[in-house]
Amino acid sequence: MPETLWLSEGGEEIQKLVKRVASARRVVVVTGAGISVNCGIPDFRSSSGLFKQIQASHGDVVSKGRDLFDASVVFRTAQATRIFYEWMTHLREQCERAQPGVVHAFIRQLADRGQLQRSYTQNIDGLERKAGLEVWDPHCPTTSPECVPWQQAQSIPLHGTMDRLTCQLCSSSDSHNAVAGDSCSDCMSRSQQREQLGRRALATGTLRPAVVLYGEPHPHSEDIARIIGHDTRALQGRKRATHDVLLVLGTTLKVPGCKQLVRQLAAAPTTTTIVVNNEHVCGRVWDNIVDYQIIGCVDDWCSRVQRVWAAQTKITQWTRVRKTLPANCSAKGQKVTGERRSTTKKENVNYVVDETVESQTRKVDHVVVEIVQSQKRRARDNDSIECTQPEPKRWRAELPMRRSARIAMRESIELYHQSLSICT
């Protein structure tokens, strides 16, 4: 079985995995309904999920909540179809009000850092687009400026999206004013044109959400298979020296298509597969596929990775400041003798940096003292009471430079200490 870890307990192994994700060359993310619960959208299978709500409200029509998302049940009777459209309209309103959460911001940050290979989502809420990701939309016309080619898409909605409604008859789409269950405007327009010509009227289709239900074929399965194949070859073509990560967040891995997706992407030898969910989801069936199973909140997991990124940014800023210092004020560590050095790496770095600051400060102070003493000697030799500036222009030029270097060094060291505190 995959190695199981509890996020609340922390530990060295959790920290290693967090750092591995933070420093991964490429990351593929597969997400489920669990990442949108904190955004105000219910999941499907939990005790308070959408399936339980539907069963409690319409137990006389459907035997279980899942049936309202089953194509063989929904369109069997007019009453079931009406209830389906009502729930889809309610769910669409929830999706429109919801805002992206921690996981969505984490995926966007992966994309901004150049680490995101692709994000595959089973969700139909469209929060990835609100988070600023480039989302592939197969219903969008290729001539539209909003169309994103799949090669450039950062997020792939596996089960469609609530943003659009499609006609069951002519497959035309509407993304704005229409409501699920309304008649298709394109079908009505064509029928009216025929009637004006004295011909018989055509059948009019009904708009439904552009989502894939249980028991119906996926209309864009070939396109999605092409994208998955491309990403699989990209992961398998990596050198063994690099490491990639497959992150599975907030899903129970019960949908067959999602199972196959994870199996295919996890086959690359250099890929580490990590599943994060608030409950145990991986059994023996996932042996040699999933490497680690982390039980805990997905938001907490993503926040930990973001804190590591923040610490890396602080250290990078400190390094850039250090490189701008004069050569005689370099903050490179020097060998410390006379006292025992700390045992841990963090304490070791702190000790070396502190000793370096003291050493460089003593050098600058020594130079300043020499300048003042030189001024006093010259004043005495000239029988002058006031302390005059030294004659050589070199001293007048170097004194403010050394003082500014000293201030810059202290600011950079303070910035470095702040970055170390974030790491902990």
Tab-separated table of C-alpha atoms in Angstrom:
chain	number	residue	atom	x	y	z
A	1	MET	CA	0.000	0.000	0.000
A	2	PRO	CA	1.107	3.611	-0.452
A	3	GLU	CA	2.853	5.137	2.525
A	4	THR	CA	0.226	6.948	4.610
A	5	LEU	CA	1.081	10.163	6.471
A	6	TRP	CA	-1.067	12.484	8.592
A	7	LEU	CA	-0.641	16.131	7.808
A	8	SER	CA	-1.654	17.254	11.312
A	9	GLU	CA	1.217	15.301	12.847
A	10	GLY	CA	3.809	16.984	10.641
A	11	GLY	CA	7.224	15.408	10.870
A	12	GLU	CA	10.337	15.223	8.782
A	13	GLU	CA	8.766	13.085	6.057
A	14	ILE	CA	5.964	15.608	5.475
A	15	GLN	CA	8.494	18.434	5.281
A	16	LYS	CA	10.560	16.506	2.722
A	17	LEU	CA	7.501	16.014	0.506
A	18	VAL	CA	6.575	19.692	0.811
A	19	LYS	CA	10.069	20.694	-0.298
A	20	ARG	CA	9.974	18.144	-3.122
A	21	VAL	CA	6.792	19.701	-4.507
A	22	ALA	CA	8.176	23.215	-4.038
A	23	SER	CA	11.329	22.396	-6.003
A	24	ALA	CA	9.819	20.024	-8.603
A	25	ARG	CA	10.731	20.527	-12.238
A	26	ARG	CA	7.189	19.859	-13.471
A	27	VAL	CA	3.952	19.332	-11.548
A	28	VAL	CA	0.730	17.785	-12.858
A	29	VAL	CA	-2.316	18.437	-10.660
A	30	VAL	CA	-5.521	16.364	-10.609
A	31	THR	CA	-8.267	17.919	-8.493
A	32	GLY	CA	-11.707	16.939	-7.242
A	33	ALA	CA	-14.655	18.515	-5.462
A	34	GLY	CA	-12.777	18.667	-2.147
A	35	ILE	CA	-10.803	21.754	-3.195
A	36	SER	CA	-13.977	23.848	-3.641
A	37	VAL	CA	-15.760	23.004	-0.384
A	38	ASN	CA	-14.197	25.957	1.431
A	39	CYS	CA	-15.308	28.164	-1.476
A	40	GLY	CA	-18.969	27.487	-0.666
A	41	ILE	CA	-19.625	24.700	-3.189
A	42	PRO	CA	-20.636	21.314	-1.696
A	43	ASP	CA	-18.894	18.134	-2.703
A	44	PHE	CA	-20.756	15.047	-3.880
A	45	ARG	CA	-20.086	12.030	-1.678
A	46	SER	CA	-19.615	13.342	1.875
A	47	SER	CA	-22.296	13.122	4.577
A	48	SER	CA	-23.360	16.695	3.805
A	49	GLY	CA	-22.634	16.526	0.084
A	50	LEU	CA	-24.827	17.095	-2.921
A	51	PHE	CA	-25.927	13.456	-3.280
A	52	LYS	CA	-27.291	13.397	0.305
A	53	GLN	CA	-29.080	16.729	-0.186
A	54	ILE	CA	-30.815	15.506	-3.344
A	55	GLN	CA	-31.844	12.228	-1.732
A	56	ALA	CA	-33.312	14.051	1.263
A	57	SER	CA	-35.297	16.450	-0.943
A	58	HIS	CA	-36.441	14.102	-3.740
A	59	GLY	CA	-36.315	10.604	-2.308
A	60	ASP	CA	-39.632	9.801	-4.006
A	61	VAL	CA	-38.170	10.463	-7.461
A	62	VAL	CA	-34.605	9.153	-7.179
A	63	SER	CA	-33.476	6.263	-4.995
A	64	LYS	CA	-30.080	7.884	-4.401
A	65	GLY	CA	-28.590	11.303	-5.051
A	66	ARG	CA	-26.243	9.991	-7.712
A	67	ASP	CA	-29.235	9.145	-9.935
A	68	LEU	CA	-29.878	12.847	-10.580
A	69	PHE	CA	-26.528	12.915	-12.431
A	70	ASP	CA	-27.204	9.686	-14.332
A	71	ALA	CA	-28.296	10.248	-17.939
A	72	SER	CA	-30.364	7.030	-17.963
A	73	VAL	CA	-32.448	8.287	-15.009
A	74	VAL	CA	-32.591	12.063	-15.500
A	75	PHE	CA	-34.250	12.032	-18.921
A	76	ARG	CA	-36.500	9.047	-18.242
A	77	THR	CA	-39.447	11.063	-16.921
A	78	ALA	CA	-40.499	14.710	-17.182
A	79	GLN	CA	-40.500	15.073	-13.388
A	80	ALA	CA	-36.896	13.855	-13.046
A	81	THR	CA	-35.809	16.166	-15.873
A	82	ARG	CA	-37.505	19.146	-14.198
A	83	ILE	CA	-35.793	18.420	-10.867
A	84	PHE	CA	-32.467	18.026	-12.670
A	85	TYR	CA	-32.795	21.462	-14.297
A	86	GLU	CA	-33.782	23.036	-10.957
A	87	TRP	CA	-30.738	21.625	-9.183
A	88	MET	CA	-28.417	22.577	-12.046
A	89	THR	CA	-29.725	26.153	-11.974
A	90	HIS	CA	-29.198	26.309	-8.208
A	91	LEU	CA	-25.695	24.854	-8.535
A	92	ARG	CA	-24.835	27.287	-11.319
A	93	GLU	CA	-25.829	30.229	-9.118
A	94	GLN	CA	-23.569	28.889	-6.354
A	95	CYS	CA	-20.672	28.605	-8.797
A	96	GLU	CA	-21.197	32.179	-10.002
A	97	ARG	CA	-21.061	33.511	-6.422
A	98	ALA	CA	-18.061	31.431	-5.357
A	99	GLN	CA	-14.509	32.745	-5.437
A	100	PRO	CA	-11.253	30.772	-5.878
A	101	GLY	CA	-9.715	29.292	-2.751
A	102	VAL	CA	-6.257	28.387	-1.496
A	103	VAL	CA	-5.779	25.448	-3.860
A	104	HIS	CA	-6.759	27.493	-6.904
A	105	ALA	CA	-4.262	30.198	-5.902
A	106	PHE	CA	-1.643	27.480	-5.395
A	107	ILE	CA	-2.192	26.106	-8.915
A	108	ARG	CA	-2.008	29.636	-10.337
A	109	GLN	CA	1.285	30.164	-8.487
A	110	LEU	CA	2.612	26.911	-9.961
A	111	ALA	CA	1.789	28.263	-13.411
A	112	ASP	CA	3.405	31.632	-12.689
A	113	ARG	CA	6.585	29.909	-11.505
A	114	GLY	CA	6.744	27.798	-14.677
A	115	GLN	CA	6.314	24.506	-12.802
A	116	LEU	CA	2.791	23.577	-13.918
A	117	GLN	CA	2.673	20.999	-16.690
A	118	ARG	CA	-1.132	20.778	-16.581
A	119	SER	CA	-4.071	20.893	-14.186
A	120	TYR	CA	-6.863	18.373	-14.701
A	121	THR	CA	-10.039	19.069	-12.758
A	122	GLN	CA	-13.175	16.997	-12.275
A	123	ASN	CA	-14.991	20.103	-11.017
A	124	ILE	CA	-17.601	21.921	-13.038
A	125	ASP	CA	-17.571	25.181	-11.027
A	126	GLY	CA	-15.220	27.142	-13.324
A	127	LEU	CA	-13.141	28.549	-10.444
A	128	GLU	CA	-9.911	27.841	-12.320
A	129	ARG	CA	-10.802	30.540	-14.843
A	130	LYS	CA	-11.591	32.979	-12.028
A	131	ALA	CA	-8.166	32.214	-10.533
A	132	GLY	CA	-6.524	33.421	-13.748
A	133	LEU	CA	-5.631	30.084	-15.345
A	134	GLU	CA	-5.867	29.510	-19.092
A	135	VAL	CA	-8.767	27.042	-19.357
A	136	TRP	CA	-9.396	24.869	-22.401
A	137	ASP	CA	-12.964	25.232	-23.665
A	138	PRO	CA	-13.901	22.892	-26.531
A	139	HIS	CA	-17.172	24.786	-27.099
A	140	CYS	CA	-15.410	28.089	-27.736
A	141	PRO	CA	-15.123	28.953	-31.468
A	142	THR	CA	-11.564	28.861	-32.746
A	143	THR	CA	-12.004	32.329	-34.259
A	144	SER	CA	-12.867	33.860	-30.891
A	145	PRO	CA	-10.097	35.828	-29.117
A	146	GLU	CA	-11.053	33.990	-25.904
A	147	CYS	CA	-10.255	30.606	-27.440
A	148	VAL	CA	-7.271	28.874	-25.779
A	149	PRO	CA	-5.591	26.089	-27.797
A	150	TRP	CA	-5.052	22.917	-25.817
A	151	GLN	CA	-1.280	23.246	-26.224
A	152	GLN	CA	-1.396	26.517	-24.260
A	153	ALA	CA	-4.156	25.555	-21.834
A	154	GLN	CA	-3.157	25.292	-18.182
A	155	SER	CA	-6.386	23.711	-16.926
A	156	ILE	CA	-8.459	20.945	-18.507
A	157	PRO	CA	-12.065	20.480	-17.241
A	158	LEU	CA	-12.585	16.730	-17.554
A	159	HIS	CA	-16.345	16.793	-17.005
A	160	GLY	CA	-17.279	20.095	-18.602
A	161	THR	CA	-18.253	23.330	-16.919
A	162	MET	CA	-21.359	25.125	-15.666
A	163	ASP	CA	-20.307	28.270	-17.525
A	164	ARG	CA	-21.988	27.097	-20.723
A	165	LEU	CA	-25.304	25.577	-21.713
A	166	THR	CA	-25.592	23.371	-24.778
A	167	CYS	CA	-28.576	22.364	-26.850
A	168	GLN	CA	-29.404	18.669	-26.690
A	169	LEU	CA	-30.530	18.738	-30.323
A	170	CYS	CA	-28.149	20.988	-32.290
A	171	SER	CA	-25.239	21.189	-29.786
A	172	SER	CA	-25.040	24.995	-30.004
A	173	SER	CA	-23.845	26.687	-26.820
A	174	ASP	CA	-24.820	29.701	-24.754
A	175	SER	CA	-22.712	31.045	-21.884
A	176	HIS	CA	-24.611	34.080	-20.570
A	177	ASN	CA	-28.319	34.782	-20.310
A	178	ALA	CA	-29.963	31.400	-20.837
A	179	VAL	CA	-31.265	29.125	-18.061
A	180	ALA	CA	-31.143	25.339	-17.983
A	181	GLY	CA	-34.395	23.956	-19.395
A	182	ASP	CA	-35.031	26.870	-21.792
A	183	SER	CA	-35.610	26.306	-25.485
A	184	CYS	CA	-32.632	26.700	-27.792
A	185	SER	CA	-32.673	30.094	-29.539
A	186	ASP	CA	-30.802	28.720	-32.572
A	187	CYS	CA	-33.334	25.947	-33.078
A	188	MET	CA	-36.229	28.412	-32.732
A	189	SER	CA	-34.640	30.799	-35.245
A	190	ARG	CA	-34.189	28.072	-37.870
A	191	SER	CA	-37.733	26.846	-37.328
A	192	GLN	CA	-39.174	30.357	-37.757
A	193	GLN	CA	-37.238	30.876	-40.969
A	194	ARG	CA	-38.729	27.689	-42.403
A	195	GLU	CA	-42.225	28.681	-41.356
A	196	GLN	CA	-41.831	32.049	-43.107
A	197	LEU	CA	-41.000	30.130	-46.293
A	198	GLY	CA	-44.147	28.057	-45.913
A	199	ARG	CA	-42.378	24.916	-44.768
A	200	ARG	CA	-43.028	22.776	-41.726
A	201	ALA	CA	-41.518	23.760	-38.378
A	202	LEU	CA	-38.461	22.020	-37.000
A	203	ALA	CA	-38.084	20.449	-33.599
A	204	THR	CA	-36.660	22.712	-30.892
A	205	GLY	CA	-34.020	21.479	-28.504
A	206	THR	CA	-33.610	22.206	-24.791
A	207	LEU	CA	-30.583	23.802	-23.182
A	208	ARG	CA	-28.723	21.818	-20.529
A	209	PRO	CA	-25.439	22.414	-18.689
A	210	ALA	CA	-22.356	21.483	-20.706
A	211	VAL	CA	-21.356	18.782	-18.226
A	212	VAL	CA	-20.862	15.051	-18.687
A	213	LEU	CA	-23.306	12.857	-16.762
A	214	TYR	CA	-22.914	9.274	-15.657
A	215	GLY	CA	-23.726	6.769	-18.351
A	216	GLU	CA	-23.303	9.063	-21.367
A	217	PRO	CA	-20.356	9.228	-23.783
A	218	HIS	CA	-17.930	12.101	-23.438
A	219	PRO	CA	-18.320	14.360	-26.483
A	220	HIS	CA	-14.665	15.444	-26.352
A	221	SER	CA	-13.015	12.217	-25.231
A	222	GLU	CA	-10.632	12.106	-28.201
A	223	ASP	CA	-9.358	15.630	-27.574
A	224	ILE	CA	-8.804	14.952	-23.870
A	225	ALA	CA	-7.047	11.666	-24.681
A	226	ARG	CA	-4.691	13.574	-27.000
A	227	ILE	CA	-3.851	16.065	-24.226
A	228	ILE	CA	-3.263	13.319	-21.648
A	229	GLY	CA	-1.040	11.438	-24.089
A	230	HIS	CA	1.015	14.567	-24.718
A	231	ASP	CA	1.563	15.168	-20.976
A	232	THR	CA	2.385	11.506	-20.356
A	233	ARG	CA	5.097	11.553	-23.017
A	234	ALA	CA	6.423	14.836	-21.605
A	235	LEU	CA	6.799	13.280	-18.136
A	236	GLN	CA	8.311	10.043	-19.411
A	237	GLY	CA	10.793	11.921	-21.580
A	238	ARG	CA	12.429	13.658	-18.608
A	239	LYS	CA	15.953	12.841	-17.593
A	240	ARG	CA	16.320	10.712	-14.501
A	241	ALA	CA	18.269	13.486	-12.812
A	242	THR	CA	15.098	15.629	-12.724
A	243	HIS	CA	12.051	14.848	-10.618
A	244	ASP	CA	8.405	15.533	-11.406
A	245	VAL	CA	5.372	15.379	-9.146
A	246	LEU	CA	1.801	14.221	-9.737
A	247	LEU	CA	-0.454	15.873	-7.136
A	248	VAL	CA	-3.960	14.446	-6.604
A	249	LEU	CA	-5.974	16.826	-4.418
A	250	GLY	CA	-9.453	16.558	-2.923
A	251	THR	CA	-10.806	13.519	-4.775
A	252	THR	CA	-11.836	10.028	-3.696
A	253	LEU	CA	-10.603	8.492	-6.979
A	254	LYS	CA	-13.863	6.614	-7.569
A	255	VAL	CA	-14.659	7.878	-11.069
A	256	PRO	CA	-13.258	5.353	-13.587
A	257	GLY	CA	-11.945	8.015	-15.957
A	258	CYS	CA	-10.045	9.752	-13.179
A	259	LYS	CA	-8.573	6.431	-12.044
A	260	GLN	CA	-7.248	5.760	-15.529
A	261	LEU	CA	-5.848	9.296	-15.771
A	262	VAL	CA	-3.852	8.941	-12.533
A	263	ARG	CA	-2.569	5.498	-13.514
A	264	GLN	CA	-1.349	6.761	-16.880
A	265	LEU	CA	0.363	9.904	-15.557
A	266	ALA	CA	1.968	8.067	-12.621
A	267	ALA	CA	3.692	5.559	-14.907
A	268	ALA	CA	6.678	7.848	-15.552
A	269	PRO	CA	9.740	6.568	-13.622
A	270	THR	CA	10.814	10.034	-12.440
A	271	THR	CA	7.348	11.027	-11.173
A	272	THR	CA	6.419	11.039	-7.492
A	273	THR	CA	2.669	10.582	-6.986
A	274	ILE	CA	1.147	12.214	-3.896
A	275	VAL	CA	-2.548	11.987	-2.960
A	276	VAL	CA	-3.886	14.532	-0.452
A	277	ASN	CA	-7.405	14.096	0.906
A	278	ASN	CA	-9.211	14.491	4.214
A	279	GLU	CA	-9.935	10.775	4.381
A	280	HIS	CA	-8.285	7.487	3.442
A	281	VAL	CA	-8.818	6.783	-0.281
A	282	CYS	CA	-5.924	4.586	-1.463
A	283	GLY	CA	-5.972	0.859	-0.805
A	284	ARG	CA	-3.928	-2.003	-2.173
A	285	VAL	CA	-5.293	-1.367	-5.656
A	286	TRP	CA	-2.976	1.650	-5.785
A	287	ASP	CA	0.197	-0.294	-4.968
A	288	ASN	CA	3.140	0.727	-7.189
A	289	ILE	CA	1.080	3.665	-8.486
A	290	VAL	CA	0.651	6.101	-5.585
A	291	ASP	CA	3.821	6.727	-3.585
A	292	TYR	CA	2.409	8.760	-0.686
A	293	GLN	CA	-1.065	9.266	0.723
A	294	ILE	CA	-1.432	12.307	2.975
A	295	ILE	CA	-4.563	12.567	5.111
A	296	GLY	CA	-5.414	16.164	5.928
A	297	CYS	CA	-6.792	19.431	4.615
A	298	VAL	CA	-5.734	20.229	1.053
A	299	ASP	CA	-5.693	23.950	1.865
A	300	ASP	CA	-3.202	23.346	4.674
A	301	TRP	CA	-0.982	21.278	2.378
A	302	CYS	CA	-0.897	23.951	-0.319
A	303	SER	CA	-0.219	26.653	2.276
A	304	ARG	CA	2.850	24.753	3.459
A	305	VAL	CA	4.258	24.639	-0.050
A	306	GLN	CA	3.569	28.352	-0.482
A	307	ARG	CA	5.462	29.120	2.739
A	308	VAL	CA	8.504	27.288	1.382
A	309	TRP	CA	8.263	29.369	-1.805
A	310	ALA	CA	8.065	32.533	0.279
A	311	ALA	CA	11.190	31.525	2.189
A	312	GLN	CA	13.037	30.801	-1.047
A	313	THR	CA	12.051	34.235	-2.333
A	314	LYS	CA	13.403	35.913	0.813
A	315	ILE	CA	16.701	34.049	0.543
A	316	THR	CA	16.973	34.969	-3.142
A	317	GLN	CA	16.403	38.622	-2.309
A	318	TRP	CA	19.054	38.488	0.401
A	319	THR	CA	21.498	36.834	-2.004
A	320	ARG	CA	20.940	39.579	-4.574
A	321	VAL	CA	21.540	42.258	-1.946
A	322	ARG	CA	24.700	40.509	-0.829
A	323	LYS	CA	26.066	40.456	-4.377
A	324	THR	CA	25.684	44.231	-4.619
A	325	LEU	CA	27.955	44.854	-1.611
A	326	PRO	CA	31.552	46.041	-2.123
A	327	ALA	CA	34.216	43.367	-2.289
A	328	ASN	CA	35.653	44.230	1.140
A	329	CYS	CA	32.154	43.881	2.676
A	330	SER	CA	31.282	40.445	1.290
A	331	ALA	CA	28.984	38.358	3.493
A	332	LYS	CA	30.621	35.060	2.690
A	333	GLY	CA	31.077	32.744	5.651
A	334	GLN	CA	34.527	32.603	7.181
A	335	LYS	CA	36.082	29.861	9.206
A	336	VAL	CA	35.362	30.332	12.902
A	337	THR	CA	37.820	29.084	15.494
A	338	GLY	CA	38.095	29.308	19.249
A	339	GLU	CA	34.482	28.261	20.018
A	340	ARG	CA	32.441	25.194	19.310
A	341	ARG	CA	30.113	25.575	16.318
A	342	SER	CA	26.402	24.704	16.442
A	343	THR	CA	25.248	21.243	15.459
A	344	THR	CA	22.222	21.986	13.280
A	345	LYS	CA	22.515	23.470	9.805
A	346	LYS	CA	20.334	26.470	10.651
A	347	GLU	CA	22.296	27.314	13.814
A	348	ASN	CA	25.514	26.785	11.881
A	349	VAL	CA	24.466	29.314	9.241
A	350	ASN	CA	23.352	31.800	11.879
A	351	TYR	CA	26.659	31.451	13.752
A	352	VAL	CA	28.766	31.939	10.639
A	353	VAL	CA	26.717	34.945	9.521
A	354	ASP	CA	26.852	36.554	12.975
A	355	GLU	CA	30.611	36.070	13.153
A	356	THR	CA	30.947	37.501	9.657
A	357	VAL	CA	28.951	40.600	10.581
A	358	GLU	CA	31.075	41.158	13.677
A	359	SER	CA	34.284	40.640	11.706
A	360	GLN	CA	33.293	43.033	8.926
A	361	THR	CA	32.000	45.572	11.470
A	362	ARG	CA	35.299	45.487	13.337
A	363	LYS	CA	37.148	46.112	10.048
A	364	VAL	CA	34.988	49.123	9.196
A	365	ASP	CA	35.248	50.496	12.741
A	366	HIS	CA	38.997	50.055	12.640
A	367	VAL	CA	39.210	52.085	9.438
A	368	VAL	CA	37.061	54.851	10.948
A	369	VAL	CA	39.216	54.955	14.102
A	370	GLU	CA	42.370	55.192	11.999
A	371	ILE	CA	40.883	58.132	10.088
A	372	VAL	CA	39.975	60.004	13.268
A	373	GLN	CA	43.376	59.380	14.838
A	374	SER	CA	45.064	60.542	11.659
A	375	GLN	CA	43.016	63.737	11.763
A	376	LYS	CA	44.015	64.388	15.372
A	377	ARG	CA	47.674	63.846	14.626
A	378	ARG	CA	47.537	66.261	11.726
A	379	ALA	CA	45.746	68.795	13.923
A	380	ARG	CA	48.410	68.572	16.597
A	381	ASP	CA	51.189	68.876	14.046
A	382	ASN	CA	49.590	72.017	12.654
A	383	ASP	CA	48.924	73.424	16.182
A	384	SER	CA	45.250	73.540	15.344
A	385	ILE	CA	42.455	73.020	17.848
A	386	GLU	CA	39.763	71.897	15.402
A	387	CYS	CA	39.829	68.463	13.830
A	388	THR	CA	40.253	69.000	10.100
A	389	GLN	CA	39.546	66.557	7.308
A	390	PRO	CA	42.486	64.413	6.129
A	391	GLU	CA	44.389	65.771	3.152
A	392	PRO	CA	44.219	62.766	0.809
A	393	LYS	CA	41.001	62.756	-1.195
A	394	ARG	CA	40.930	58.978	-1.002
A	395	TRP	CA	39.849	59.071	2.645
A	396	ARG	CA	37.112	61.597	1.975
A	397	ALA	CA	35.762	59.377	-0.829
A	398	GLU	CA	35.976	56.072	1.021
A	399	LEU	CA	34.484	57.126	4.346
A	400	PRO	CA	30.832	57.528	3.182
A	401	MET	CA	31.182	54.453	0.961
A	402	ARG	CA	32.265	52.284	3.870
A	403	ARG	CA	29.515	53.606	6.093
A	404	SER	CA	26.816	52.892	3.450
A	405	ALA	CA	28.282	49.422	2.887
A	406	ARG	CA	28.058	48.753	6.592
A	407	ILE	CA	24.374	49.790	6.656
A	408	ALA	CA	23.587	47.725	3.543
A	409	MET	CA	25.241	44.662	5.050
A	410	ARG	CA	23.211	44.909	8.250
A	411	GLU	CA	19.955	45.270	6.278
A	412	SER	CA	20.759	42.221	4.155
A	413	ILE	CA	21.560	40.135	7.240
A	414	GLU	CA	18.256	41.134	8.861
A	415	LEU	CA	16.440	40.104	5.669
A	416	TYR	CA	18.216	36.757	5.724
A	417	HIS	CA	17.228	36.124	9.357
A	418	GLN	CA	13.598	36.863	8.467
A	419	SER	CA	13.725	34.281	5.665
A	420	LEU	CA	15.133	31.681	8.067
A	421	SER	CA	12.291	32.302	10.499
A	422	ILE	CA	9.754	31.682	7.702
A	423	CYS	CA	11.339	28.304	6.945
A	424	THR	CA	10.470	27.138	10.447
